[in-house]
Amino acid sequence: MSVEARRDVFQAIADPTRRQIINLIAYQSMNLNAIADNFSISRPAVSQHIKVLIECGMVSVRQEGRERFCEAKLDTLKEVAGWVDQYRQFWNTQFDSLDHYLNRIQNNTQSDQ
Amino acid sequence: MENQATSKSSLQIVRRFNAPQSLVFKAFASQEAFAEWWGPSGSQLTLINFDFREGGVTHYRLDSGGMVMWALFRYREIRQPDSITFISAFADAGGNIRTSPFPFDFPLEVHNNITLTETGGVTTLKLYAEPVDATPEQEKTFRELNASMNQGYEGTFKQLDTYLLKLQG
């Protein structure tokens, strides 16, 4: 069974550490070491969270000399900033799942007859 | 001002399902059925509590790619076979309401109403959702529900305290 990794804003911000990272760099870009200094978890663990944030389009990395600075892409956050849009997306996903379920059990019932 | 407008807004979704009304209702009402479809695909659902009746609470946990979140439903009015009204909220492991995992304005509780009508074997589902603080009356009802819920959990925690004290005794 393969579980497809979802890379979207929801996943990005569902983790408390990632939310803290976004809050941290929301108003000033920071390099990885500076970000990691704010957390008790290991640097690779922080790095992994940043990787997810980059993949979700929440953070971009800017190279400056030998340093890499992480910037929050707040526009991405603004796109989903309305709860109604989030909630609509949530329920539409649920209803897709309900649709599959209803089709499945009705097909099972028919083949039993 | 913009935030204010956002938090007051509401949501309506209309979906048609190729299934009789009773089956769609059961998908919400039966624990076995609900566990089959609830939760986004790719995530694992754990029903901590399932109590589909007025005043009942369904509390669940979702695991998805290493992330964990809890949420709950509090059923307010159930009219078989065509209407379900409930409050949904994010929660913690103990079933206490928590702010959303989103770093933006998401209502603490959302009031949801689902109605089902069937025509020729096709069921139309209408979902209407709005923040709980939309009207003072809703707020009052919610506070009452909240108070009785908290009492329930307080009782549980008291038992836990007693147990822990005994262990350490």
PDB file of N, CA, C and O in Angstrom, chain B residues 13 45 63 73 84 151:
ATOM      1  N   ILE B  13     -22.035  23.995   0.524  1.00  0.00           N
ATOM      2  CA  ILE B  13     -21.611  23.039  -0.499  1.00  0.00           C
ATOM      3  C   ILE B  13     -22.800  22.149  -0.828  1.00  0.00           C
ATOM      4  O   ILE B  13     -23.499  21.687   0.076  1.00  0.00           O
ATOM      5  N   LEU B  45      -7.194   7.167  10.171  1.00  0.00           N
ATOM      6  CA  LEU B  45      -8.183   7.667  11.123  1.00  0.00           C
ATOM      7  C   LEU B  45      -8.262   6.737  12.329  1.00  0.00           C
ATOM      8  O   LEU B  45      -8.318   5.522  12.184  1.00  0.00           O
ATOM      9  N   ASP B  63      -3.627  10.617  11.493  1.00  0.00           N
ATOM     10  CA  ASP B  63      -2.180  10.507  11.296  1.00  0.00           C
ATOM     11  C   ASP B  63      -1.919  10.575   9.808  1.00  0.00           C
ATOM     12  O   ASP B  63      -2.496   9.830   9.045  1.00  0.00           O
ATOM     13  N   PHE B  73     -16.500  16.301  16.729  1.00  0.00           N
ATOM     14  CA  PHE B  73     -17.858  16.732  16.372  1.00  0.00           C
ATOM     15  C   PHE B  73     -18.680  16.701  17.652  1.00  0.00           C
ATOM     16  O   PHE B  73     -18.570  15.745  18.419  1.00  0.00           O
ATOM     17  N   ILE B  84     -28.595  16.614   9.960  1.00  0.00           N
ATOM     18  CA  ILE B  84     -27.615  16.445  11.043  1.00  0.00           C
ATOM     19  C   ILE B  84     -26.984  17.806  11.312  1.00  0.00           C
ATOM     20  O   ILE B  84     -26.468  18.433  10.391  1.00  0.00           O
ATOM     21  N   GLN B 151     -16.947  19.247  32.518  1.00  0.00           N
ATOM     22  CA  GLN B 151     -17.238  18.492  33.737  1.00  0.00           C
ATOM     23  C   GLN B 151     -16.866  17.029  33.541  1.00  0.00           C
ATOM     24  O   GLN B 151     -16.254  16.424  34.390  1.00  0.00           O
TER      25      GLN B 151
END
